[in-house]
Coordinates of C-alpha atoms and ligand atoms in Angstrom, one line a residue:
X1111 CA 0.0 0.1 -0.2
X1112 CA 1.6 3.5 -0.6
X1113 CA 1.1 7.0 0.9
X1114 CA -1.7 7.9 -1.3
X1115 CA -3.8 5.0 -0.4
X1116 CA -3.1 5.9 3.1
X1117 CA -4.6 9.4 2.9
X1118 CA -7.1 8.6 1.1
X1119 CA -8.2 6.3 3.8
X1120 CA -7.8 8.7 6.8
X1121 CA -10.0 11.3 7.9
X1122 CA -7.2 14.4 8.1
X1123 CA -3.6 12.9 8.1
X1124 CA -1.5 14.7 9.9
X1125 CA 0.9 12.9 10.5
X1126 CA 4.0 14.5 8.5
X1127 CA 6.4 13.0 10.8
X1128 CA 5.3 9.2 9.5
X1129 CA 5.7 10.4 6.0
X1130 CA 9.1 11.7 6.6
X1131 CA 10.2 8.6 8.6
X1132 CA 8.7 6.9 5.7
X1133 CA 10.1 9.4 3.2
X1134 CA 11.2 6.5 0.3
X1135 CA 7.9 5.1 0.3
X1136 CA 6.4 8.7 0.2
X1137 CA 8.0 9.8 -2.8
X1138 CA 7.0 6.6 -4.7
X1139 CA 3.4 7.1 -3.6
X1140 CA 3.6 10.5 -5.3
X1141 CA 4.7 8.6 -8.3
X1142 CA 1.7 6.6 -8.4
X1143 CA -0.6 9.5 -8.8
X1144 CA -0.3 9.4 -12.5
X1145 CA -0.8 5.8 -12.7
X1146 CA -3.8 3.6 -13.9
X1147 CA -6.0 3.2 -10.7
X1148 CA -5.5 -0.2 -8.9
X1149 CA -7.4 -2.4 -7.5
X1150 CA -6.2 -1.4 -4.1
X1151 CA -7.0 2.0 -4.6
X1152 CA -10.5 1.4 -5.3
X1153 CA -10.7 -0.8 -2.6
X1154 CA -9.3 1.9 -0.5
X1155 CA -11.5 4.5 -1.7
X1156 CA -14.4 2.6 -0.7
X1157 CA -13.2 1.8 2.5
X1158 CA -13.1 5.7 3.1
X1159 CA -16.9 6.2 1.3
X1160 CA -17.7 3.6 4.1
X1161 CA -15.5 5.2 6.9
X1162 CA -17.6 8.6 6.0
X1163 CA -21.1 6.6 6.2
X1164 CA -20.1 4.0 9.1
X1165 CA -18.0 5.5 11.1
X1166 CA -15.9 2.5 11.0
X1167 CA -13.8 1.4 13.5
X1168 CA -11.6 -0.8 11.1
X1169 CA -8.0 0.6 11.7
X1170 CA -5.9 -1.4 8.8
X1171 CA -2.5 -3.1 9.7
X1172 CA -0.1 0.4 9.4
X1173 CA -2.8 2.9 9.7
X1174 CA -3.2 5.2 12.4
X1175 CA -6.0 5.8 15.1
X1176 CA -8.1 9.1 14.9
X1177 CA -8.0 9.4 18.6
X1178 CA -5.5 9.0 21.4
X1179 CA -7.4 7.0 24.5
X1180 CA -6.3 7.7 27.9
X1181 CA -7.2 5.2 30.1
X1182 CA -7.3 4.6 33.9
X1183 CA -5.7 1.8 35.1
X1184 CA -7.0 1.0 38.5
X1185 CA -5.2 -0.8 40.6
X1186 CA -2.8 -1.2 38.7
X1187 CA -1.6 2.2 39.7
X1188 CA -0.9 3.4 35.8
X1189 CA -2.1 4.6 32.7
X1190 CA -2.6 3.4 29.3
X1191 CA -2.8 5.0 25.9
X1192 CA -4.8 3.2 23.2
X1193 CA -5.8 4.2 20.2
X1194 CA -9.3 4.6 19.1
X1195 CA -11.3 3.0 17.4
X1196 CA -9.0 -0.1 17.1
X1197 CA -9.1 -0.1 20.6
X1198 CA -5.2 -1.0 20.5
X1199 CA -2.9 -0.6 23.4
X1200 CA -0.5 1.7 22.8
X1201 CA 1.7 2.3 25.9
X1202 CA 1.7 1.9 29.5
X1203 CA 2.4 4.8 31.5
X1204 CA 3.8 4.2 34.8
X1205 CA 2.6 6.4 37.6
X1206 CA 2.1 5.4 41.1
X1207 CA 3.0 1.6 40.5
X1208 CA 6.6 0.0 40.0
X1209 CA 7.5 -1.1 36.3
X1210 CA 9.9 -3.6 35.1
X1211 CA 10.3 -2.5 31.7
X1212 CA 10.9 0.6 32.0
X1213 CA 12.5 0.9 35.8
X1214 CA 10.1 3.4 37.0
X1215 CA 10.0 3.6 40.8
X1216 CA 13.9 2.3 40.6
X1217 CA 15.6 4.8 38.9
X1218 CA 16.9 7.9 40.0
X1219 CA 15.1 10.3 38.1
X1220 CA 11.4 8.3 38.9
X1221 CA 12.2 8.1 42.6
X1222 CA 12.8 12.1 42.4
X1223 CA 9.5 12.4 40.6
X1224 CA 7.6 10.1 43.3
X1225 CA 9.4 12.7 45.9
X1226 CA 8.3 11.5 49.8
X1227 CA 6.3 8.4 48.8
X1228 CA 9.0 7.4 46.5
X1229 CA 8.8 3.9 48.8
X1230 CA 4.8 3.5 47.9
X1231 CA 4.4 1.4 44.7
X1232 CA 0.9 1.0 44.5
X1233 CA -1.9 2.9 43.7
X1234 CA -5.3 3.0 42.4
X1235 CA -5.9 5.2 39.6
X1236 CA -9.7 6.5 38.3
X1237 CA -9.6 9.7 36.4
X1238 CA -7.2 10.9 33.9
X1239 CA -7.7 14.0 32.4
X1240 CA -6.4 16.3 30.1
X1241 CA -5.3 20.1 30.6
X1242 CA -7.4 22.5 28.5
X1243 CA -7.5 26.1 26.6
X1244 CA -10.6 27.3 26.6
X1245 CA -12.7 24.2 26.9
X1246 CA -10.4 22.3 24.9
X1247 CA -7.8 19.4 25.3
X1248 CA -4.5 21.5 24.6
X1249 CA -2.2 18.7 24.5
X1250 CA 0.1 19.1 27.3
X1251 CA -0.8 17.3 30.3
X1252 CA -2.8 14.6 31.8
X1253 CA -3.6 14.9 35.5
X1254 CA -4.9 11.4 37.3
X1255 CA -5.7 10.7 41.1
X1256 CA -4.6 8.0 43.6
X1257 CA -6.7 7.0 45.7
X1258 CA -5.0 4.8 47.2
X1259 CA -2.6 6.9 48.9
X1260 CA -4.4 10.4 48.5
X1261 CA -1.9 11.6 45.4
X1262 CA -2.2 13.2 42.0
X1263 CA 0.2 13.1 39.2
X1264 CA 0.9 15.2 36.2
X1265 CA 1.8 13.0 32.8
X1266 CA 3.9 15.1 30.4
X1267 CA 2.1 14.5 27.0
X1268 CA 5.5 15.6 24.8
X1269 CA 7.1 12.6 26.7
X1270 CA 4.1 10.6 27.9
X1271 CA 6.2 10.4 31.3
X1272 CA 5.0 11.1 34.9
X1273 CA 6.9 14.5 35.8
X1274 CA 4.9 15.5 39.1
X1275 CA 3.8 13.4 41.9
X1276 CA 1.9 15.8 44.8
X1277 CA 0.5 13.5 47.9
X1278 CA -2.6 15.6 49.3
X1279 CA -2.1 17.0 52.6
X1280 CA -5.2 17.0 55.2
X1281 CA -7.2 15.1 52.6
X1282 CA -8.0 11.0 52.7
X1283 CA -8.6 9.0 49.6
X1284 CA -8.4 11.4 46.4
X1285 CA -11.5 10.2 44.3
X1286 CA -12.7 12.3 41.6
X1287 CA -10.7 14.9 39.2
X1288 CA -11.3 16.8 36.7
X1289 CA -9.9 20.5 35.6
X1290 CA -10.8 23.8 34.8
X1291 CA -11.8 24.0 31.6
X1292 CA -11.7 27.9 30.9
X1293 CA -10.1 30.2 30.7
X1294 CA -7.2 27.4 30.8
X1295 CA -6.2 24.6 33.6
X1296 CA -5.1 26.8 35.8
X1297 CA -6.4 24.7 38.4
X1298 CA -6.7 20.6 38.8
X1299 CA -9.8 19.8 41.2
X1300 CA -10.3 16.9 43.3
X1301 CA -12.0 15.4 45.7
X1302 CA -11.0 13.7 49.6
X1303 CA -13.2 11.3 49.6
X1304 CA -13.3 10.3 52.8
X1305 CA -13.8 12.1 56.3
X1306 CA -11.3 12.3 58.5
X1307 CA -10.4 14.1 61.9
X1308 CA -9.0 17.7 61.5
X1309 CA -6.6 17.6 63.1
X1310 CA -6.0 13.8 62.4
X1311 CA -3.3 13.8 64.8
X1312 CA -4.2 10.6 67.0
X1313 CA -6.0 12.8 69.2
X1314 CA -9.4 11.8 68.1
X1315 CA -11.9 9.3 68.8
X1316 CA -13.6 6.4 67.1
X1317 CA -16.9 7.7 68.9
X1318 CA -16.7 11.5 68.5
X1319 CA -16.8 12.3 64.8
X1320 CA -18.2 15.7 65.1
X1321 CA -14.3 16.9 63.6
X1322 CA -14.4 14.6 60.7
X1323 CA -14.7 16.2 57.2
X1324 CA -13.8 15.6 53.6
X1325 CA -11.9 18.3 51.7
X1326 CA -12.3 19.6 48.1
X1327 CA -8.7 20.2 46.9
X1328 CA -7.7 22.8 44.2
X1329 CA -4.1 22.2 42.5
X1330 CA -2.1 24.6 41.1
X1331 CA -1.5 22.4 37.8
X1332 CA 1.8 24.2 36.7
X1333 CA 3.5 24.1 40.4
X1334 CA 1.6 21.1 41.6
X1335 CA 0.9 22.5 45.1
X1336 CA -2.3 22.7 46.7
X1337 CA -3.4 26.0 46.3
X1338 CA -6.4 25.8 48.8
X1339 CA -9.3 23.4 50.2
X1340 CA -12.4 23.6 51.2
X1341 CA -14.1 21.4 54.0
X1342 CA -17.2 20.4 53.5
X1343 CA -20.5 18.5 55.0
X1344 CA -20.4 15.0 53.6
X1345 CA -18.7 12.8 51.3
X1346 CA -17.3 14.2 48.0
X1347 CA -17.4 11.5 44.9
X1348 CA -17.2 13.0 41.2
X1349 CA -16.2 16.4 40.2
X1350 CA -16.2 18.6 37.2
X1351 CA -16.1 22.2 36.3
X1352 CA -17.9 24.5 34.1
X1353 CA -17.2 26.4 30.5
X1354 CA -17.3 29.8 32.3
X1355 CA -14.4 29.7 34.7
X1356 CA -16.6 30.2 37.7
X1357 CA -17.9 27.1 39.4
X1358 CA -17.0 23.6 40.1
X1359 CA -19.6 21.3 41.2
X1360 CA -19.0 17.8 43.3
X1361 CA -21.3 14.9 44.2
X1362 CA -21.5 14.4 47.6
X1363 CA -22.8 11.3 49.3
X1364 CA -23.2 10.2 53.2
X1365 CA -24.7 13.6 54.2
X1366 CA -25.6 11.7 57.0
X1367 CA -22.1 11.7 58.0
X1368 CA -22.3 8.0 59.1
X1369 CA -19.4 6.1 59.3
X1370 CA -21.0 2.5 58.7
X1371 CA -23.1 1.5 55.5
X1372 CA -26.6 1.4 57.2
X1373 CA -26.0 5.2 58.9
X1374 CA -24.8 6.5 55.5
X1375 CA -27.7 5.7 53.5
X1376 CA -30.7 7.0 55.9
X1377 CA -31.3 10.1 54.3
X1378 CA -33.6 10.4 51.2
X1379 CA -31.7 13.1 49.8
X1380 CA -27.6 13.8 49.2
X1381 CA -26.1 17.0 47.6
X1382 CA -24.3 18.3 45.1
X1383 CA -22.1 21.1 46.3
X1384 CA -21.4 23.9 43.9
X1385 CA -18.3 25.7 44.7
X1386 CA -17.7 29.5 43.7
X1387 CA -14.2 30.0 42.3
X1388 CA -14.1 33.8 43.2
X1389 CA -15.7 33.8 46.3
X1390 CA -12.8 31.0 47.6
X1391 CA -10.1 33.0 45.9
X1392 CA -11.2 35.8 47.7
X1393 CA -11.3 34.1 51.3
X1394 CA -7.8 33.0 50.8
X1395 CA -6.8 36.6 49.9
X1396 CA -8.5 38.0 53.0
X1397 CA -6.8 35.1 55.1
X1398 CA -10.1 33.6 55.9
X1399 CA -8.7 30.0 56.3
X1400 CA -7.4 27.8 59.1
X1401 CA -4.7 25.4 58.6
X1402 CA -4.0 21.8 60.0
X1403 CA -1.9 19.1 60.7
X1404 CA 1.2 21.5 61.1
X1405 CA 1.0 22.7 57.2
X1406 CA 0.2 26.0 55.8
X1407 CA -2.3 24.8 53.0
X1408 CA -4.8 27.1 53.4
X1409 CA -8.7 25.3 54.3
X1410 CA -11.8 27.3 54.2
X1411 CA -14.8 26.4 55.5
X1412 CA -17.6 25.6 52.6
X1413 CA -20.1 23.9 55.3
X1414 CA -23.5 24.4 54.5
X1415 CA -24.3 27.7 55.3
X1416 CA -21.0 29.2 54.1
X1417 CA -20.8 31.5 51.0
X1418 CA -18.4 29.9 49.5
X1419 CA -20.9 26.7 48.3
X1420 CA -24.3 25.9 47.9
X1421 CA -25.6 22.4 48.7
X1422 CA -28.4 21.4 46.3
X1423 CA -30.2 18.2 47.7
X1424 CA -30.5 16.0 45.3
X1425 CA -31.5 11.9 45.5
X1426 CA -29.5 10.0 47.8
X1427 CA -25.9 8.6 47.1
X1428 CA -25.4 10.8 43.7
X1429 CA -22.1 9.4 42.0
X1430 CA -21.2 10.7 38.4
X1431 CA -21.0 14.6 37.8
X1432 CA -20.5 15.5 34.1
X1433 CA -20.9 19.0 32.4
X1434 CA -22.6 19.2 29.3
X1435 CA -20.3 20.2 26.6
X1436 CA -22.5 23.0 25.6
X1437 CA -22.0 24.8 29.2
X1438 CA -25.4 24.6 30.1
X1439 CA -25.5 22.0 32.7
X1440 CA -24.2 19.9 35.7
X1441 CA -25.8 16.3 35.8
X1442 CA -25.3 14.4 38.8
X1443 CA -26.5 10.6 38.1
X1444 CA -28.4 9.1 40.9
X1445 CA -27.1 5.6 41.7
X1446 CA -29.4 4.6 43.9
X1447 CA -32.1 6.4 42.4
X1448 CA -33.2 6.0 39.1
X1449 CA -32.7 9.7 37.8
X1450 CA -29.9 12.1 36.5
X1451 CA -30.2 15.4 38.2
X1452 CA -30.0 18.6 35.5
X1453 CA -28.6 21.5 37.5
X1454 CA -28.9 24.8 35.4
X1455 CA -25.5 26.5 35.3
X1456 CA -27.4 29.4 34.5
X1457 CA -28.9 29.8 37.2
X1458 CA -26.0 29.6 39.9
X1459 CA -25.5 33.4 40.1
X1460 CA -29.2 33.8 41.8
X1461 CA -28.5 30.4 43.9
X1462 CA -25.3 32.0 45.1
X1463 CA -26.9 35.4 45.5
X1464 CA -29.8 33.8 47.1
X1465 CA -32.4 34.7 44.7
X1466 CA -33.8 31.3 44.0
X1467 CA -33.5 28.0 46.5
X1468 CA -30.9 25.3 45.9
X1469 CA -33.9 23.1 44.4
X1470 CA -34.8 26.0 42.1
X1471 CA -31.3 25.1 39.9
X1472 CA -32.5 22.0 38.9
X1473 CA -34.5 22.4 35.8
X1474 CA -35.2 18.3 35.5
X1475 CA -34.6 15.2 37.0
X1476 CA -35.2 12.3 34.0
X1477 CA -35.6 9.0 34.6
X1478 CA -33.1 7.0 33.0
X1479 CA -32.8 3.3 34.3
X1480 CA -31.4 1.5 37.5
X1481 CA -28.1 2.7 39.0
X1482 CA -27.3 5.1 37.2
X1483 CA -23.5 6.0 37.6
X1484 CA -21.8 8.5 35.0
X1485 CA -23.0 10.4 31.9
X1486 CA -21.4 11.3 28.4
X1487 CA -22.4 13.4 25.7
X1488 CA -22.7 14.2 21.7
X1489 CA -22.7 17.1 19.6
X1490 CA -26.9 16.6 18.8
X1491 CA -27.8 17.4 22.2
X1492 CA -28.1 13.7 23.6
X1493 CA -26.8 12.4 26.6
X1494 CA -25.0 8.5 27.9
X1495 CA -25.9 7.2 31.2
X1496 CA -24.3 4.0 32.2
X1497 CA -26.7 2.1 34.1
X1498 CA -24.9 -0.4 36.4
X1499 CA -27.7 -2.5 37.7
X1500 CA -29.6 -2.7 34.5
X1501 CA -26.2 -3.7 32.0
X1502 CA -27.3 -0.9 29.9
X1503 CA -26.7 2.3 28.2
X1504 CA -29.5 5.1 28.1
X1505 CA -29.2 7.4 25.4
X1506 CA -31.6 10.5 26.3
X1507 CA -32.5 13.8 24.7
X1508 CA -31.8 16.6 27.4
X1509 CA -34.2 19.1 26.3
X1510 CA -36.9 16.5 25.4
X1511 CA -36.6 15.6 29.2
X1512 CA -36.5 19.4 30.6
X1513 CA -39.4 19.7 28.2
X1514 CA -41.1 16.9 30.3
X1515 CA -40.2 17.8 33.0
X1516 CA -42.4 20.8 32.2
X1517 CA -45.6 19.0 31.5
X1518 CA -44.8 18.8 27.6
X1519 CA -46.0 14.8 26.8
X1520 CA -42.7 13.8 25.3
X1521 CA -40.6 10.5 25.3
X1522 CA -37.1 11.7 26.3
X1523 CA -35.1 8.0 26.0
X1524 CA -33.8 7.6 22.9
X1525 CA -32.4 4.1 23.1
X1526 CA -31.0 1.5 25.6
X1527 CA -28.2 -0.7 24.6
X1528 CA -27.3 -3.6 26.5
X1529 CA -23.6 -3.8 27.5
X1530 CA -21.4 -6.4 29.1
X1531 CA -22.1 -6.4 31.9
X1532 CA -22.4 -3.3 34.6
X1533 CA -21.0 -0.2 33.2
X1534 CA -18.9 2.1 35.5
X1535 CA -18.0 4.9 33.6
X1536 CA -18.5 5.9 29.9
X1537 CA -16.8 8.6 28.0
X1538 CA -17.5 9.9 24.4
X1539 CA -14.8 10.9 22.0
X1540 CA -14.3 14.6 22.8
X1541 CA -17.1 14.5 25.1
X1542 CA -16.3 16.5 28.3
X1543 CA -15.0 19.7 26.0
X1544 CA -16.7 22.1 23.5
X1545 CA -15.0 19.9 20.8
X1546 CA -17.7 16.6 22.0
X1547 CA -18.2 15.0 18.0
X1548 CA -20.5 12.3 18.7
X1549 CA -18.6 9.8 17.0
X1550 CA -17.5 7.2 19.4
X1551 CA -18.8 6.1 23.1
X1552 CA -16.7 3.9 25.4
X1553 CA -19.0 1.8 28.1
X1554 CA -16.1 1.0 30.8
X1555 CA -17.9 -2.1 31.4
X1556 CA -16.8 -3.5 35.2
X1557 CA -17.4 -7.5 34.5
X1558 CA -16.6 -9.9 31.4
X1559 CA -18.2 -12.7 32.5
X1560 CA -18.8 -14.6 29.5
X1561 CA -17.1 -12.5 26.5
X1562 CA -13.6 -13.9 26.7
X1563 CA -12.2 -16.9 27.2
X1564 CA -12.2 -18.1 30.7
X1565 CA -8.5 -17.3 32.3
X1566 CA -8.9 -18.1 35.6
X1567 CA -11.4 -16.8 38.8
X1568 CA -9.9 -13.3 38.2
X1569 CA -11.3 -11.9 35.0
X1570 CA -10.7 -8.8 32.8
X1571 CA -13.1 -6.0 32.6
X1572 CA -14.7 -5.2 29.6
X1573 CA -13.9 -1.8 27.4
X1574 CA -16.5 -1.6 24.9
X1575 CA -16.7 0.6 21.8
X1576 CA -19.8 2.2 20.9
X1577 CA -20.6 3.9 17.1
X1578 CA -22.9 7.1 18.4
X1579 CA -22.5 8.6 15.1
X1580 CA -25.8 7.5 13.7
X1581 CA -29.6 7.3 15.2
X1582 CA -28.8 4.2 16.9
X1583 CA -26.4 3.1 19.3
X1584 CA -24.0 0.2 17.7
X1585 CA -21.8 -2.3 19.7
X1586 CA -18.5 -2.7 17.4
X1587 CA -15.7 -3.8 19.8
X1588 CA -15.1 -5.5 22.7
X1589 CA -12.1 -4.4 24.6
X1590 CA -10.9 -7.0 27.3
X1591 CA -8.9 -4.3 30.0
X1592 CA -6.8 -5.5 33.3
X1593 CA -7.4 -4.2 36.6
X1594 CA -9.5 -1.7 36.1
X1595 CA -10.1 1.4 33.8
X1596 CA -12.5 3.4 35.8
X1597 CA -12.2 6.1 33.2
X1598 CA -11.1 7.2 29.8
X1599 CA -10.5 10.2 27.9
X1600 CA -10.1 10.3 23.8
X1601 CA -8.5 13.0 22.4
X1602 CA -8.0 14.0 19.2
X1603 CA -4.9 13.1 17.3
X1604 CA -4.4 16.8 15.7
X1605 CA -4.0 17.9 19.7
X1606 CA -0.9 15.4 20.3
X1607 CA 2.9 16.2 20.0
X1608 CA 4.7 13.9 21.3
X1609 CA 8.5 13.7 20.9
X1610 CA 10.3 11.4 19.1
X1611 CA 13.7 11.6 20.6
X1612 CA 14.0 13.0 23.9
X1613 CA 15.5 16.6 24.1
X1614 CA 19.2 16.7 25.6
X1615 CA 18.3 19.3 27.6
X1616 CA 15.2 17.7 29.2
X1617 CA 14.2 18.6 32.7
X1618 CA 13.3 15.2 33.3
X1619 CA 17.0 13.9 33.9
X1620 CA 18.0 17.1 34.4
X1621 CA 19.4 16.6 37.9
X1622 CA 21.4 13.6 36.9
X1623 CA 23.1 15.6 34.3
X1624 CA 24.0 18.4 36.8
X1625 CA 25.6 15.4 39.2
X1626 CA 27.8 14.5 36.2
X1627 CA 29.2 18.2 35.7
X1628 CA 30.1 18.3 39.3
X1629 CA 32.1 14.8 38.5
X1630 CA 33.4 16.6 35.5
X1631 CA 31.7 14.5 33.6
X1632 CA 30.0 15.3 29.8
X1633 CA 27.7 12.4 29.6
X1634 CA 27.5 12.5 25.7
X1635 CA 30.9 12.4 25.3
X1636 CA 32.7 10.9 28.6
X1637 CA 32.8 7.2 29.9
X1638 CA 34.5 7.6 33.3
X1639 CA 34.5 6.0 36.8
X1640 CA 34.4 8.1 39.8
X1641 CA 35.1 6.9 43.5
X1642 CA 33.5 9.1 46.2
X1643 CA 34.1 7.4 49.2
X1644 CA 31.8 4.2 49.6
X1645 CA 30.3 5.7 46.4
X1646 CA 30.9 4.7 43.1
X1647 CA 29.7 6.3 39.6
X1648 CA 29.7 4.5 36.6
X1649 CA 28.9 7.0 33.7
X1650 CA 28.4 5.3 30.4
X1651 CA 27.0 5.9 26.5
X1652 CA 25.1 3.5 24.6
X1653 CA 24.7 3.1 21.2
X1654 CA 23.4 0.5 19.5
X1655 CA 25.3 -2.4 20.1
X1656 CA 27.7 -1.4 22.5
X1657 CA 27.8 0.0 26.0
X1658 CA 31.0 2.7 26.5
X1659 CA 32.5 0.7 29.3
X1660 CA 32.5 -3.1 29.1
X1661 CA 34.2 -3.4 32.4
X1662 CA 34.7 -2.0 35.9
X1663 CA 35.5 -2.6 39.4
X1664 CA 33.9 -1.7 42.6
X1665 CA 33.9 -3.0 46.0
X1666 CA 31.8 -5.3 48.0
X1667 CA 29.4 -3.3 49.7
X1668 CA 29.9 -0.1 47.4
X1669 CA 26.7 2.1 46.7
X1670 CA 27.0 2.2 42.6
X1671 CA 25.7 4.5 40.9
X1672 CA 25.4 3.6 36.5
X1673 CA 24.5 6.5 34.3
X1674 CA 23.5 5.3 31.0
X1675 CA 23.3 8.1 28.2
X1676 CA 21.5 6.7 24.9
X1677 CA 23.7 8.5 21.9
X1678 CA 21.6 7.0 19.2
X1679 CA 19.4 9.3 17.5
X1680 CA 17.3 7.0 15.6
X1681 CA 13.6 7.0 16.9
X1682 CA 12.5 3.6 18.6
X1683 CA 16.1 2.7 19.4
X1684 CA 15.7 2.4 23.5
X1685 CA 18.4 0.4 24.9
X1686 CA 18.4 -0.8 28.5
X1687 CA 20.3 -1.4 31.7
X1688 CA 19.8 -4.4 33.9
X1689 CA 22.6 -5.3 36.5
X1690 CA 22.1 -9.7 36.8
X1691 CA 21.3 -10.4 40.2
X1692 CA 20.8 -6.9 42.0
X1693 CA 17.2 -6.0 41.4
X1694 CA 17.8 -3.3 39.0
X1695 CA 17.1 -2.7 35.1
X1696 CA 15.4 0.6 33.4
X1697 CA 15.1 1.7 29.9
X1698 CA 16.9 5.0 28.4
X1699 CA 15.1 6.1 25.7
X1700 CA 17.2 7.6 22.5
X1701 CA 19.2 10.8 23.5
X1702 CA 18.0 10.1 26.8
X1703 CA 20.2 9.9 30.2
X1704 CA 18.9 7.5 33.1
X1705 CA 20.3 6.4 36.5
X1706 CA 20.1 3.8 38.7
X1707 CA 21.5 3.1 42.5
X1708 CA 22.3 -0.3 43.8
X1709 CA 24.3 -1.9 46.9
X1710 CA 27.0 -4.2 45.2
X1711 CA 26.7 -6.9 47.5
X1712 CA 27.9 -10.2 45.8
X1713 CA 31.5 -10.6 45.4
X1714 CA 32.3 -11.4 41.9
X1715 CA 31.6 -11.0 38.3
X1716 CA 28.3 -10.2 37.5
X1717 CA 27.6 -9.1 33.9
X1718 CA 25.0 -6.4 32.7
X1719 CA 23.2 -6.6 29.6
X1720 CA 20.8 -4.0 27.5
X1721 CA 17.4 -5.5 28.1
X1722 CA 15.6 -3.9 25.4
X1723 CA 16.2 -5.5 22.2
X1724 CA 18.0 -2.6 20.0
X1725 CA 19.8 -4.4 17.6
X1726 CA 20.9 -8.0 15.5
X1727 CA 24.0 -7.7 18.1
X1728 CA 21.8 -6.7 21.0
X1729 CA 22.7 -10.3 23.0
X1730 CA 26.1 -8.8 22.8
X1731 CA 25.4 -5.7 24.5
X1732 CA 26.7 -6.4 27.7
X1733 CA 29.4 -5.9 30.2
X1734 CA 31.3 -7.0 33.5
X1735 CA 31.2 -5.6 37.0
X1736 CA 33.8 -7.4 39.4
X1737 CA 32.8 -6.7 42.8
X1738 CA 35.9 -7.3 45.2
X1739 CA 35.6 -8.6 47.8
Ligands
LIG2943 S1 -15.7 6.3 40.0 CU1 -15.6 4.5 39.1 S2 -17.3 4.0 38.4 CU2 -13.7 6.3 40.9 CU3 -15.2 7.8 38.8 CU4 -18.1 5.8 38.6
LIG2944 CU1 20.8 -1.8 23.4 CU2 19.6 -4.0 23.3

């Protein structure tokens, strides 16, 4: 297949780099234009026609996907990149976990990024969301929560590596996470789900829960520091931002402040808590806050009755919170109630100025089915709500639901589609941005049961791809996924500009380069062993298929740091470094520097080798460390 076939086959090929990469083929393709049409060209044109009509999920071998999907990896603690619509897994980005292939959690660079929680190698990621400018993805960062260890991480989308990890103070179990959409992502917002005593210093009791609170957290996206926190009543669950840069909203269950399941579900109503950004920022500026637990993070009082928040009563235990892409509505999914509560964002100014009552902000509460958890949107005014108990997606029309609420006789339910089984989140292509395009819907089904070959008692989840471009939703693909993608986003590939080689001055390994400079080493040229008391630093280059140093000596008990710089300038030629029998290995991407530290605690000869297949002589890419007793 030549390049012309490819471009006729795709929606709007933006892969110029790819053309360069295959420069010769591209030239051949240009020549083929004057040649008579071949059968292959006809069939690819026919395919292009079909793509237009059917929104085909078929992405042929060698063809590229239209969307980058960023998937949470749940209890694996990672983030994954999938191509959509093929649903092919393209990459895994280790975040809170330890990763054997890349050395994440083992290399000095990743330990620096993990910071104070570098010793923790577990995580529970739920909500990946990309930074935005004016309500549109900007391709810069993806943020993700760690419910297990109360952290938030940032992934740089040029290198597709985690570059910041923040442990959020005062809060407990970061769950719902989204970004400020407008005017740009100045803040990442996230919910501390569980209530803990303020202060949580061991002096509180299990019986007196009067000081237990859950916190809404507002994080500076560039600095990755908490700007301020807002104390609320109840347990915050999911959250989202408006398209005006004014309000954030979170679902909030357990308004009873119960500590047991029975106590948590007695009240008929819980809340959506709405936060006024301007009022919160003004309160911080005016010094109207307290601090807790010995840190200086401003904690604002947003409990019931506060000027900073409004509590809108909704049926009990609401879960998902989603902003419609036209900027008009916050939608709270009922979970224990078969309804979705539609909050008019336009009415929030009046609500904050006490001109209307909280329930007046709700302009409809359509019944959509049993166990509604999350809602996604197309560009035609339809909403798609996952029904956990019914194992279905309900497609419903928002305006019809509002009209029905106002007494008009219309059926707002457009279709219910079976999914397999028990969906949690769903997400539409670009559906959390102004660019919602109504092409694809992914249902992140929690159980796969009989959909795949049985693989023992533990089964994969099932991420199902649904074509929503026509009047009817059509299930087109089953995608087995390992533990447990709670949520995903789909970003058009034209937004993404990932690097092909590492920039030599990348901040990711700047500290390692600075250490080398102190040792008088230019990592791009020198191969040197530096002894510094019981510490030994081994600087070596790598260029396929050879390390710059193929033998060095240390003494038993030395702390050895190996710094490898990959001088290859060829795309995709990654080297590795593994010191056999020492539990250390890592990846060194083209033009990158990476380092890893271990104790030479075994006397004798130890081979190190390149563990990323890089060359016909890759097996020979190795060297010896002699540990002298
Ligand atoms: S939560 Cu998992 S299904 Cu963590 Cu977004 Cu709703
Ligand atoms: Cu270098 Cu394999």
